[in-house]
Coordinates of C-alpha atoms and ligand atoms in Angstrom, one line a residue:
M420 CA -8.4 -17.9 27.3
N421 CA -4.7 -17.7 26.2
D422 CA -2.9 -14.4 26.4
I423 CA -2.5 -12.6 23.1
T424 CA 0.9 -11.7 21.7
K425 CA 2.4 -9.6 18.9
T426 CA 1.8 -12.5 16.5
T427 CA -1.9 -13.1 17.4
K428 CA -4.2 -12.4 14.4
L429 CA -6.4 -9.3 14.7
K430 CA -9.5 -11.5 14.1
D431 CA -8.5 -13.5 17.3
I432 CA -7.8 -10.3 19.2
Y433 CA -11.3 -9.1 18.1
R434 CA -12.8 -12.1 20.0
T435 CA -11.4 -11.0 23.3
P436 CA -13.5 -8.5 25.4
I437 CA -11.0 -5.6 25.5
G438 CA -9.5 -6.4 22.1
H439 CA -13.0 -6.3 20.6
D440 CA -13.7 -2.8 22.0
I441 CA -10.2 -1.4 21.3
L442 CA -10.3 -2.6 17.6
S443 CA -13.8 -1.2 17.3
L444 CA -12.6 2.2 18.7
I445 CA -9.8 2.2 16.1
A446 CA -12.2 1.3 13.3
K447 CA -14.5 4.1 14.4
Q448 CA -11.6 6.6 13.9
I449 CA -11.6 5.6 10.2
G450 CA -15.4 5.7 10.1
K451 CA -15.8 1.9 10.1
T452 CA -17.2 -0.6 12.6
G453 CA -15.3 -3.5 14.2
A454 CA -16.7 -5.9 11.5
V455 CA -13.8 -4.7 9.4
F456 CA -11.6 -7.1 11.4
K457 CA -13.6 -10.1 10.1
N458 CA -12.3 -9.2 6.7
P459 CA -9.9 -12.1 5.7
F460 CA -7.0 -9.8 4.8
I461 CA -7.3 -7.4 7.8
G462 CA -8.3 -10.2 10.2
N463 CA -5.1 -12.1 9.5
L464 CA -2.8 -9.1 10.2
T465 CA -0.9 -9.1 13.5
F466 CA 0.6 -6.3 15.6
A467 CA 4.0 -7.6 14.5
I468 CA 3.1 -7.1 10.8
I469 CA 1.7 -3.7 11.5
Q470 CA 4.7 -2.7 13.5
K471 CA 6.9 -3.8 10.5
F472 CA 4.9 -1.7 8.0
A473 CA 4.6 1.3 10.4
G474 CA 8.3 1.3 11.3
K475 CA 9.3 4.4 13.2
K476 CA 5.9 6.0 12.8
V477 CA 4.5 3.9 15.7
D478 CA 6.4 3.6 18.9
S479 CA 7.0 -0.1 19.8
T480 CA 5.7 0.4 23.3
L481 CA 2.2 1.1 21.9
F482 CA 1.6 -2.6 21.0
D483 CA 3.1 -3.7 24.3
T484 CA 0.7 -1.4 26.1
L485 CA -2.3 -2.7 24.1
I486 CA -1.3 -6.3 24.6
S487 CA -1.0 -6.0 28.4
F488 CA -4.3 -4.1 28.6
I489 CA -6.1 -6.7 26.5
N490 CA -4.5 -9.6 28.5
S491 CA -5.6 -7.9 31.8
C492 CA -9.2 -9.1 31.2
K493 CA -9.5 -12.8 32.0
D494 CA -13.3 -13.0 31.4
E495 CA -14.5 -14.9 28.4
I496 CA -17.2 -13.6 26.1
T497 CA -19.6 -16.5 26.4
D498 CA -22.1 -16.5 23.6
F499 CA -25.0 -14.7 25.3
G500 CA -27.3 -15.3 22.3
N501 CA -28.9 -12.7 20.0
T502 CA -30.3 -9.7 21.8
A503 CA -32.8 -9.0 19.1
T504 CA -34.7 -12.3 19.3
S505 CA -34.5 -13.4 22.9
A506 CA -37.4 -13.1 25.3
P507 CA -36.0 -11.1 28.2
Q508 CA -36.9 -11.3 31.9
P509 CA -39.5 -8.6 32.5
A510 CA -38.4 -5.8 34.8
W511 CA -39.8 -2.3 35.7
W512 CA -36.7 -0.6 34.4
K513 CA -37.0 -2.3 31.0
E514 CA -40.6 -1.0 30.6
A515 CA -39.8 2.4 32.1
V516 CA -39.7 5.7 30.2
F517 CA -36.9 7.6 32.1
Y518 CA -36.6 11.4 32.1
Q519 CA -33.3 12.9 33.1
I520 CA -33.6 16.1 35.2
Y521 CA -30.6 18.4 35.6
P522 CA -32.0 20.2 38.7
R523 CA -29.9 23.4 38.2
S524 CA -31.7 24.3 35.0
F525 CA -35.0 22.4 35.3
C526 CA -37.4 24.7 37.1
D527 CA -36.8 27.7 39.4
T528 CA -39.5 28.7 41.9
N529 CA -37.8 31.4 43.9
N530 CA -36.4 33.7 41.2
D531 CA -32.7 33.0 41.8
H532 CA -32.5 31.6 38.3
I533 CA -31.4 28.3 39.7
G534 CA -33.7 25.2 39.5
D535 CA -34.8 23.8 42.8
L536 CA -36.6 20.8 44.4
P537 CA -40.0 22.7 44.7
G538 CA -39.7 23.3 41.0
I539 CA -39.4 19.6 40.3
I540 CA -42.3 18.8 42.6
S541 CA -44.4 21.4 40.8
K542 CA -43.8 19.6 37.5
L543 CA -44.5 16.0 38.5
D544 CA -48.1 16.2 37.1
Y545 CA -46.7 17.6 33.8
L546 CA -44.2 14.6 33.7
H547 CA -46.9 12.2 34.6
E548 CA -49.2 13.5 31.8
L549 CA -46.3 13.2 29.3
G550 CA -46.1 9.5 30.3
V551 CA -42.8 9.5 32.1
T552 CA -42.6 6.6 34.7
A553 CA -39.1 7.2 36.1
L554 CA -36.9 10.1 37.0
W555 CA -33.1 10.4 37.1
L556 CA -31.9 13.4 39.1
S557 CA -28.4 14.7 38.4
P558 CA -26.7 15.4 41.7
I559 CA -28.6 17.4 44.3
Y560 CA -26.1 16.9 47.1
D561 CA -24.2 19.7 49.0
S562 CA -21.4 20.9 46.6
P563 CA -19.2 23.9 46.0
N564 CA -20.4 23.5 42.3
D565 CA -17.0 23.5 40.7
D566 CA -18.6 21.0 38.3
N567 CA -22.2 21.8 39.0
G568 CA -22.7 19.2 41.7
Y569 CA -20.5 16.4 40.4
D570 CA -18.0 17.5 43.1
I571 CA -19.8 16.4 46.2
R572 CA -18.9 17.9 49.6
D573 CA -21.5 16.0 51.7
Y574 CA -23.4 12.9 50.3
K575 CA -26.1 13.1 52.9
K576 CA -27.0 16.8 52.6
I577 CA -29.0 18.6 49.9
M578 CA -27.3 21.5 48.1
H579 CA -28.8 24.7 49.7
E580 CA -29.6 26.4 46.4
F581 CA -31.9 23.3 45.6
G582 CA -33.7 23.1 48.9
T583 CA -33.9 20.9 52.0
M584 CA -33.9 17.2 52.8
E585 CA -37.6 17.5 53.8
Q586 CA -38.3 18.8 50.3
F587 CA -36.4 15.8 48.9
D588 CA -38.5 13.5 51.1
T589 CA -41.7 15.2 49.7
L590 CA -40.4 14.8 46.1
L591 CA -39.7 11.1 46.6
C592 CA -43.1 10.5 48.2
E593 CA -44.9 12.5 45.4
C594 CA -43.1 10.4 42.8
H595 CA -44.1 7.2 44.4
K596 CA -47.7 8.4 44.7
R597 CA -47.7 8.7 40.9
S598 CA -46.1 5.3 40.5
M599 CA -42.9 7.0 39.3
H600 CA -39.6 5.6 40.2
L601 CA -36.8 8.0 41.3
I602 CA -33.1 7.3 40.8
M603 CA -30.3 9.5 42.0
D604 CA -26.8 10.2 40.6
L605 CA -24.0 8.3 42.4
V606 CA -20.7 10.2 42.1
V607 CA -18.1 8.0 43.8
N608 CA -15.1 8.0 41.5
H609 CA -14.2 11.3 43.3
T610 CA -15.3 13.7 45.9
S611 CA -15.0 17.5 46.2
D612 CA -11.7 18.6 47.7
E613 CA -13.9 20.3 50.3
H614 CA -15.4 17.0 51.4
E615 CA -14.6 16.2 55.1
W616 CA -12.7 13.0 54.0
F617 CA -10.3 15.1 51.8
Q618 CA -9.9 17.9 54.3
K619 CA -8.9 15.2 56.9
A620 CA -6.6 13.6 54.4
L621 CA -4.6 16.8 54.2
H622 CA -3.9 16.9 58.0
S623 CA -1.0 14.5 57.7
K624 CA 0.4 11.8 55.4
T625 CA 1.2 9.3 58.2
D626 CA -1.1 7.8 60.9
N627 CA -4.1 9.3 59.1
P628 CA -6.7 6.7 57.7
Y629 CA -8.3 9.4 55.6
H630 CA -5.0 10.1 53.8
E631 CA -5.4 6.6 52.2
Y632 CA -8.9 7.5 50.9
Y633 CA -7.2 9.2 48.0
Y634 CA -4.3 8.8 45.6
F635 CA -1.4 10.8 47.2
H636 CA 2.1 10.4 45.7
D637 CA 5.3 11.9 46.9
G638 CA 6.9 14.4 44.6
S639 CA 8.3 17.9 44.3
A640 CA 6.8 20.9 42.5
E641 CA 8.3 20.0 39.2
N642 CA 8.1 16.2 38.9
Q643 CA 4.5 14.9 39.1
P644 CA 3.9 11.2 39.7
N645 CA 3.0 10.3 36.1
N646 CA 2.0 11.8 32.7
W647 CA -1.7 11.5 33.2
T648 CA -3.9 14.4 32.1
S649 CA -7.3 15.5 33.3
L650 CA -10.5 15.1 31.1
F651 CA -10.9 18.8 31.9
S652 CA -7.6 19.8 30.4
G653 CA -4.2 20.1 32.1
K654 CA -2.5 17.7 34.4
A655 CA -4.3 15.2 36.6
W656 CA -2.4 16.1 39.8
N657 CA -2.7 18.9 42.4
Y658 CA 0.5 19.6 44.4
Y659 CA 0.3 20.1 48.2
P660 CA 3.6 21.6 49.3
E661 CA 2.8 21.3 53.0
L662 CA 2.7 17.5 52.4
G663 CA 5.3 17.4 49.6
Q664 CA 2.8 15.3 47.8
Y665 CA 0.5 15.3 44.7
A666 CA -3.1 14.1 44.7
L667 CA -4.9 12.6 41.7
H668 CA -7.9 14.3 39.9
L669 CA -9.1 12.9 36.6
F670 CA -11.6 15.7 36.4
S671 CA -11.5 19.3 37.8
K672 CA -8.9 20.4 40.3
K673 CA -11.6 20.2 42.9
Q674 CA -12.7 16.6 42.2
M675 CA -10.3 14.3 44.0
D676 CA -10.2 10.6 42.9
L677 CA -11.1 8.1 45.7
N678 CA -8.7 5.2 46.2
W679 CA -11.1 2.2 45.7
T680 CA -8.3 -0.3 46.6
N681 CA -8.9 0.9 50.2
P682 CA -11.6 -1.3 51.8
S683 CA -12.6 1.6 54.1
V684 CA -13.5 3.7 51.0
R685 CA -15.6 0.8 49.6
A686 CA -17.3 0.4 53.0
A687 CA -18.0 4.1 53.3
V688 CA -19.5 4.2 49.8
I689 CA -21.6 1.1 50.5
D690 CA -22.9 2.7 53.7
M691 CA -23.9 5.9 52.0
V692 CA -25.7 4.1 49.1
N693 CA -27.6 2.0 51.7
W694 CA -28.6 5.2 53.5
W695 CA -30.3 6.5 50.4
L696 CA -31.8 3.2 49.4
D697 CA -33.2 2.8 53.0
K698 CA -34.9 6.1 52.4
G699 CA -36.7 4.5 49.4
V700 CA -34.7 5.7 46.5
D701 CA -35.2 3.2 43.6
G702 CA -31.6 3.1 42.3
F703 CA -28.7 5.1 40.9
R704 CA -27.1 6.3 37.7
M705 CA -23.4 5.7 38.6
D706 CA -21.1 8.5 37.4
V707 CA -18.0 7.3 35.6
I708 CA -18.3 4.1 37.6
T709 CA -16.0 2.3 35.2
F710 CA -13.1 4.6 36.2
I711 CA -12.9 3.5 39.9
S712 CA -10.2 0.8 39.4
K713 CA -6.8 2.0 38.4
T714 CA -3.6 0.0 37.4
A715 CA -1.5 -0.6 40.5
G716 CA 1.2 2.1 40.9
L717 CA -0.5 4.4 38.5
P718 CA 2.1 4.0 35.7
D719 CA 2.7 6.5 32.9
G720 CA 0.2 6.3 30.0
N721 CA 1.4 5.3 26.5
T722 CA 2.3 8.5 24.7
T723 CA 0.8 7.5 21.3
I724 CA -2.5 6.6 23.0
G725 CA -2.4 9.8 25.0
A726 CA -1.7 11.9 21.9
M727 CA -4.5 10.3 19.9
S728 CA -7.1 10.3 22.7
K729 CA -6.0 13.5 24.5
M730 CA -6.3 11.4 27.7
Y731 CA -2.8 10.4 28.8
G732 CA -3.2 7.3 31.1
L733 CA -6.7 6.3 30.0
E734 CA -5.6 2.7 29.5
H735 CA -4.9 2.6 33.2
Y736 CA -8.4 3.6 34.4
I737 CA -11.2 3.2 31.8
Y738 CA -11.5 -0.5 32.7
G739 CA -9.2 -1.3 35.6
P740 CA -8.1 -4.7 37.0
H741 CA -10.5 -4.8 39.9
L742 CA -13.5 -3.0 38.3
H743 CA -15.8 -6.1 38.3
E744 CA -14.8 -7.0 41.8
Y745 CA -15.7 -3.5 43.2
I746 CA -19.0 -3.3 41.3
R747 CA -20.0 -6.9 42.3
E748 CA -19.4 -6.0 46.0
L749 CA -21.4 -2.8 45.6
N750 CA -24.3 -4.8 44.1
E751 CA -24.1 -7.6 46.6
K752 CA -24.0 -5.3 49.7
A753 CA -26.3 -2.5 48.6
F754 CA -28.2 -2.7 45.4
A755 CA -29.3 -6.4 45.4
P756 CA -30.6 -6.4 49.0
H757 CA -32.8 -3.4 48.1
H758 CA -33.8 -4.8 44.6
A759 CA -32.4 -1.4 43.4
F760 CA -31.8 -0.4 39.8
S761 CA -28.3 0.5 38.5
V762 CA -27.1 2.1 35.3
G763 CA -23.4 2.8 35.0
E764 CA -21.9 5.6 33.0
A765 CA -19.2 3.8 30.9
P766 CA -17.2 6.3 28.8
V767 CA -14.8 5.0 26.1
I768 CA -15.5 1.2 26.6
G769 CA -17.5 -0.6 24.0
M770 CA -20.0 -3.5 23.6
S771 CA -17.9 -6.4 24.9
M772 CA -16.8 -4.7 28.1
S773 CA -20.3 -3.4 28.6
R774 CA -21.7 -6.9 28.1
L775 CA -19.4 -8.1 30.9
L776 CA -20.8 -5.4 33.2
T777 CA -24.5 -5.9 32.4
N778 CA -25.2 -9.5 31.5
E779 CA -27.7 -10.8 34.1
S780 CA -25.4 -13.8 34.9
R781 CA -22.7 -11.3 36.1
K782 CA -24.7 -9.7 39.0
E783 CA -23.1 -6.3 38.5
L784 CA -25.1 -3.6 36.7
N785 CA -28.5 -3.6 35.1
M786 CA -27.5 -1.3 32.3
V787 CA -24.7 1.1 31.1
F788 CA -24.7 4.3 29.1
N789 CA -22.4 3.7 26.1
F790 CA -21.2 6.8 24.3
D791 CA -20.1 5.3 21.0
A792 CA -23.0 6.9 19.1
L793 CA -22.8 10.4 20.7
E794 CA -20.7 11.6 17.7
S795 CA -20.9 10.0 14.3
G796 CA -17.8 8.5 12.7
A797 CA -14.4 9.7 13.8
H798 CA -15.8 13.1 15.1
Q799 CA -15.2 14.4 18.6
R800 CA -17.7 16.5 20.6
F801 CA -16.1 19.9 19.9
D802 CA -15.8 19.2 16.1
I803 CA -18.0 21.4 13.9
Y804 CA -19.8 18.9 11.7
N805 CA -23.3 17.5 10.9
Y806 CA -24.0 14.3 12.8
D807 CA -25.0 11.5 10.3
L808 CA -27.9 9.4 11.4
N809 CA -26.7 6.6 9.1
Y810 CA -24.0 6.1 11.6
Y811 CA -26.5 5.8 14.4
R812 CA -28.5 3.2 12.5
T813 CA -25.3 1.0 12.0
Y814 CA -24.5 1.4 15.7
V815 CA -27.9 0.5 17.0
I816 CA -28.3 -2.5 14.7
D817 CA -24.9 -3.8 15.8
W818 CA -25.9 -3.5 19.5
M819 CA -29.4 -4.8 19.0
E820 CA -28.1 -8.0 17.4
Q821 CA -24.8 -8.6 19.2
Y822 CA -25.2 -7.2 22.8
G823 CA -26.4 -10.6 24.1
S824 CA -29.7 -12.0 25.4
G825 CA -28.8 -11.3 29.0
S826 CA -28.0 -7.6 28.5
W827 CA -30.4 -4.6 28.0
M828 CA -29.7 -1.4 26.1
S829 CA -30.2 2.2 27.3
L830 CA -31.4 4.4 24.4
F831 CA -30.7 8.1 24.6
F832 CA -29.7 11.0 22.3
D833 CA -29.2 13.7 24.8
N834 CA -27.9 14.3 28.4
H835 CA -26.4 17.1 30.5
D836 CA -22.9 16.5 29.0
N837 CA -23.7 17.0 25.4
P838 CA -25.1 19.6 22.9
R839 CA -28.6 18.8 21.7
M840 CA -28.7 16.0 19.1
I841 CA -31.2 17.8 16.8
S842 CA -28.6 20.7 16.5
K843 CA -25.7 18.2 15.9
I844 CA -27.7 16.7 13.0
E845 CA -29.3 19.9 11.5
K846 CA -28.1 23.5 11.7
D847 CA -31.2 24.6 9.8
A848 CA -33.9 25.0 12.5
S849 CA -36.7 24.5 10.0
Y850 CA -36.0 20.8 10.3
H851 CA -35.9 20.7 14.1
T852 CA -39.5 19.8 14.7
V853 CA -39.7 16.8 12.4
L854 CA -36.2 15.8 13.5
A855 CA -37.1 15.9 17.2
E856 CA -40.1 13.7 16.5
L857 CA -38.0 11.3 14.4
L858 CA -35.6 10.8 17.3
C859 CA -38.5 10.4 19.7
A860 CA -40.2 7.7 17.7
M861 CA -36.9 5.8 17.0
Q862 CA -35.9 6.0 20.7
L863 CA -39.4 4.6 21.7
T864 CA -39.7 1.9 19.1
L865 CA -36.2 0.4 19.3
R866 CA -35.5 -2.3 21.9
G867 CA -34.2 -0.9 25.2
T868 CA -35.0 1.6 27.8
P869 CA -35.5 5.2 26.6
F870 CA -33.9 8.1 28.6
I871 CA -35.5 11.4 27.6
Y872 CA -33.4 14.5 28.6
Q873 CA -35.3 17.5 29.9
G874 CA -36.4 19.7 27.0
D875 CA -36.3 16.9 24.4
E876 CA -40.1 16.8 24.6
W877 CA -40.2 20.4 23.3
G878 CA -37.5 19.9 20.6
I879 CA -35.2 22.3 22.3
P880 CA -32.1 23.0 20.2
N881 CA -28.7 24.3 21.1
H882 CA -28.4 27.7 22.7
S883 CA -26.8 30.7 21.0
F884 CA -24.0 32.0 23.2
S885 CA -22.6 35.5 22.4
S886 CA -19.2 35.2 24.1
M887 CA -17.2 33.2 26.6
Q888 CA -18.9 35.3 29.3
D889 CA -22.0 33.1 28.7
I890 CA -20.1 29.8 29.1
T891 CA -20.0 28.5 32.7
D892 CA -19.0 24.9 32.3
V893 CA -15.6 24.1 33.9
E894 CA -14.7 21.7 31.1
S895 CA -15.4 24.3 28.4
R896 CA -13.7 27.1 30.3
N897 CA -10.5 25.0 30.9
L898 CA -10.5 23.8 27.2
Y899 CA -10.9 27.4 26.0
E900 CA -7.7 28.4 27.8
T901 CA -5.7 25.6 26.3
L902 CA -7.1 26.3 22.8
L903 CA -5.8 29.9 23.0
S904 CA -2.3 28.5 22.6
K905 CA -3.3 27.1 19.2
M906 CA -5.9 29.6 17.7
N907 CA -7.3 33.1 18.1
P908 CA -10.1 33.8 20.7
Q909 CA -12.8 33.8 18.0
E910 CA -11.8 30.5 16.6
A911 CA -11.5 29.0 20.1
F912 CA -15.0 30.4 21.1
T913 CA -16.5 28.9 17.9
K914 CA -15.0 25.5 18.8
I915 CA -16.3 25.7 22.4
C916 CA -19.8 26.5 21.1
A917 CA -19.7 23.4 19.0
G918 CA -19.3 21.1 22.0
T919 CA -20.0 22.9 25.2
R920 CA -22.1 21.1 27.8
D921 CA -23.8 24.4 28.5
H922 CA -26.2 23.8 25.5
A923 CA -28.0 21.3 27.7
R924 CA -27.9 23.4 30.9
I925 CA -30.0 26.4 30.0
L926 CA -33.0 27.0 32.3
L927 CA -36.1 25.4 30.6
P928 CA -38.6 28.0 29.3
W929 CA -41.7 27.0 31.2
T930 CA -43.8 30.2 30.6
P931 CA -45.2 30.8 27.1
A932 CA -43.6 34.2 27.1
E933 CA -40.1 32.6 27.4
R934 CA -40.9 30.1 24.7
E935 CA -40.2 31.0 21.1
Q936 CA -42.1 28.9 18.6
Q937 CA -44.5 27.9 21.4
S938 CA -46.8 26.0 18.9
A939 CA -43.8 23.9 17.7
K940 CA -42.9 23.0 21.2
E941 CA -46.5 22.0 22.0
E942 CA -46.6 19.9 18.8
V943 CA -43.5 18.0 19.8
F944 CA -44.9 17.5 23.3
C945 CA -48.0 16.0 21.9
F946 CA -46.0 13.7 19.6
Y947 CA -43.9 12.5 22.6
K948 CA -47.1 11.9 24.7
K949 CA -48.7 9.8 21.9
M950 CA -45.5 7.8 21.2
I951 CA -45.0 7.1 24.9
S952 CA -48.6 6.0 25.2
I953 CA -48.3 3.6 22.2
R954 CA -45.1 2.1 23.6
T955 CA -46.4 1.7 27.1
K956 CA -49.5 -0.1 25.9
S957 CA -47.5 -2.4 23.6
P958 CA -45.5 -5.4 24.9
S959 CA -44.2 -5.9 21.4
L960 CA -42.4 -2.5 21.6
L961 CA -41.3 -3.2 25.2
Y962 CA -40.1 -6.7 24.7
G963 CA -40.7 -7.8 21.2
T964 CA -38.0 -8.9 18.9
F965 CA -36.2 -6.5 16.5
S966 CA -35.4 -7.3 12.8
V967 CA -34.0 -5.0 10.1
V968 CA -36.0 -4.6 6.9
S969 CA -33.8 -2.1 5.2
K970 CA -30.6 -0.3 6.1
K971 CA -29.9 1.3 2.7
K972 CA -28.3 4.7 2.8
N973 CA -30.6 7.3 4.5
R974 CA -33.2 4.7 5.3
F975 CA -33.9 2.6 8.4
F976 CA -36.9 0.2 8.2
Y977 CA -37.4 -2.3 11.0
I978 CA -40.0 -4.6 12.5
R979 CA -40.8 -5.2 16.2
S980 CA -42.5 -8.6 16.4
P981 CA -45.0 -9.7 19.0
Y982 CA -44.2 -10.6 22.5
P983 CA -46.2 -13.8 23.3
S984 CA -49.0 -11.9 25.1
E985 CA -49.8 -9.6 22.1
S986 CA -50.9 -9.9 18.5
Y987 CA -49.7 -6.7 16.9
S988 CA -46.3 -6.3 15.2
Y989 CA -44.9 -2.9 14.4
F990 CA -43.3 -1.7 11.2
I991 CA -41.2 1.5 11.4
E992 CA -39.9 3.4 8.4
C993 CA -37.5 6.3 8.8
A994 CA -35.7 8.7 6.5
L995 CA -32.4 9.6 8.1
S996 CA -31.6 12.8 6.2
R997 CA -33.1 15.7 4.3
K998 CA -33.1 13.5 1.1
Q999 CA -36.4 11.9 0.0
V1000 CA -36.2 8.1 -0.2
H1001 CA -38.4 5.3 -1.5
K1002 CA -40.9 4.1 1.0
A1003 CA -41.0 0.5 2.2
K1004 CA -43.4 -2.1 0.9
L1005 CA -45.7 -2.4 3.8
P1006 CA -47.0 -5.6 5.3
P1007 CA -50.7 -6.3 4.4
D1008 CA -53.3 -4.4 6.4
A1009 CA -50.7 -2.2 8.0
E1010 CA -52.4 0.6 10.0
L1011 CA -50.6 3.9 10.5
V1012 CA -50.5 4.7 14.2
L1013 CA -48.1 7.7 14.2
S1014 CA -46.3 9.9 11.8
N1015 CA -44.3 13.2 12.1
Y1016 CA -45.9 14.5 8.9
K1017 CA -49.6 15.5 8.7
T1018 CA -50.0 14.5 5.0
R1019 CA -49.2 11.3 3.2
S1020 CA -46.7 11.1 0.3
K1021 CA -45.4 8.5 -2.2
R1022 CA -41.8 8.9 -0.9
L1023 CA -40.4 9.5 2.6
R1024 CA -39.6 13.1 3.1
A1025 CA -36.9 14.8 5.2
Y1026 CA -36.5 12.9 8.5
E1027 CA -40.0 11.4 8.1
I1028 CA -40.9 8.5 10.4
N1029 CA -44.1 6.4 10.2
V1030 CA -45.1 3.8 12.8
Y1031 CA -47.5 1.1 11.6
R1032 CA -49.0 -1.7 13.4
F1033 CA -50.1 -5.0 11.7
I1034 CA -51.1 -8.6 12.4
D1035 CA -48.2 -10.8 11.2
R1036 CA -49.9 -13.6 9.3
R1037 CA -46.6 -15.1 8.1
Ligands
ISL2344 O1 -18.7 14.7 28.1 C1 -18.6 13.5 28.3 C2 -19.5 12.5 27.7 O2 -20.0 13.0 26.5 C3 -17.4 13.0 29.1 O3 -16.2 13.6 28.8 C4 -17.8 13.2 30.5 O4 -17.2 14.2 31.2 C5 -17.5 11.8 31.2 O5 -18.3 10.9 30.5 C6 -17.9 11.9 32.7 O6 -19.1 12.5 32.9 C7 -19.6 12.4 34.2 O7 -18.5 12.7 35.1 C8 -18.0 14.1 35.1 C9 -19.1 15.1 35.1 O8 -18.5 16.4 34.7 C10 -20.2 14.8 34.1 O9 -21.2 15.8 34.1 C11 -20.7 13.4 34.4 O10 -21.8 13.0 33.5 C12 -17.2 14.2 36.4 O11 -18.0 13.8 37.5
CA2345 CA1 -34.4 28.5 42.6

């Protein structure tokens, strides 16, 4: 593939992996999808023409930066065929219903108001009854909890608030007894600054192998090595006067980035992963795994990109030059020999780069978590707005049809890093029950692996915080401090409440006394249980093809067609807003198998979803 230049047409740039995803990201900022670059006028523009129109408004280095980033990927996008119609290779992780547990707030059994391993063990039968077949545990390793366990101090020790290694072994054994897989969280882009490796790294900057485990750069108190900023606000460097050096942290000040160019780091990570896989763990969710390769020399980030994204330097770490090499080595030396499962967290990158990470021919990851649909349109997580499910429909159709026959989607609406999706969509709680069930049935009838986040099965909404005293998340507390330079405390607190990760980290209300609207929660639980059972028993929903029947505004009708071993097709009709919409013309003899409304109606009501099955006689 030839390098692109300033005179390459946008439609040709859109055909390159990084170019496709960058142009899609730019389109998203104006509420469009990348398809806009197939438009003859826009597709024939070039960076040179745009530069001419934009003049001084756009710094000339922006296009140079984009061009070198796009040219840094030499992989071709081979046509991997249409995801929606290909017959995939069966695998347990394609058929699984995953449930993400954030141990700190899942279930507490010793009254310290912190979830623990005995709490998880005590709920395995509950999860088994729900129909869950695989668990993903957010980190349970020893940690000072600056970022609630995503700052690991000892990879082979259990955090004392959660319990002991013996209790972990019991948990793993009890999962396997119930034919449930268990995956852990692999956080190896960084370690805690209290990790033994980092503590040894501080001893001296010469003749010290551990010093090369991290990114240390010479400097003085004023001039830090580059302009990179942390995703948790502020600069991405700590200064160590005793060494006269800075060390890199893309996240909190206590999460120090590992230097993956160092073969000793890669070997140490591979050793640790094998240690857990030898214990019988079934795989890992890999925390910001796409950040592990950085541009050599850690050069300054482009100021226009930094100002737009609030992440100065991101073009130098979101998809670095050796990323595929490192992941392939990890797969070859640890995951593949154990037939272990891997899902990589892949912030910022889009479908094309994700395809190169997950296509089976690449022997890298099984799946990724893509975040393009976590906010609708050009919105960011801390914006105060109503999420538009029409955006989700466009996103999911695009991925269902373009991702490629050798790649497999993860399907999720919630996780531990985001406010609850039902509250993003609707601020009026009276819609939350039907909305929770709409999201459930969409997630479990689309093609891909569903990841249910703890509490989704009760339709848990966002929490109401009364002041910043209630907010514990390091990302939110840091952001609040920076916001105070631009707005008053009340406005800053309101903005934090719109996007804080704390919404997803409130202890689950297990006892009826703790549960408001207990009957609504039980209704949503029963709906989840039924929908999971329908999916689990239907190869068509697991592996069948996907085709769109209607994508008109506020509607989403689609068909899942039989996988060879089954006769039934499924027809799903959804209303994506409060507005009533015309119903679909159903296939003959369609039988309603699940609905989030108890009565029937001529039109689809607010957030109504109906799942039908039928024999396709066409
Ligand atoms: O919030 C986000 C996604 O909606 C991102 O900004 C998130 O912080 C980023 O995707 C990385 O998240 C992962 O790494 C962080 C940790 O705080 C998150 O909990 C984890 O999911 C650093 O380890
Ligand atoms: Ca506890």
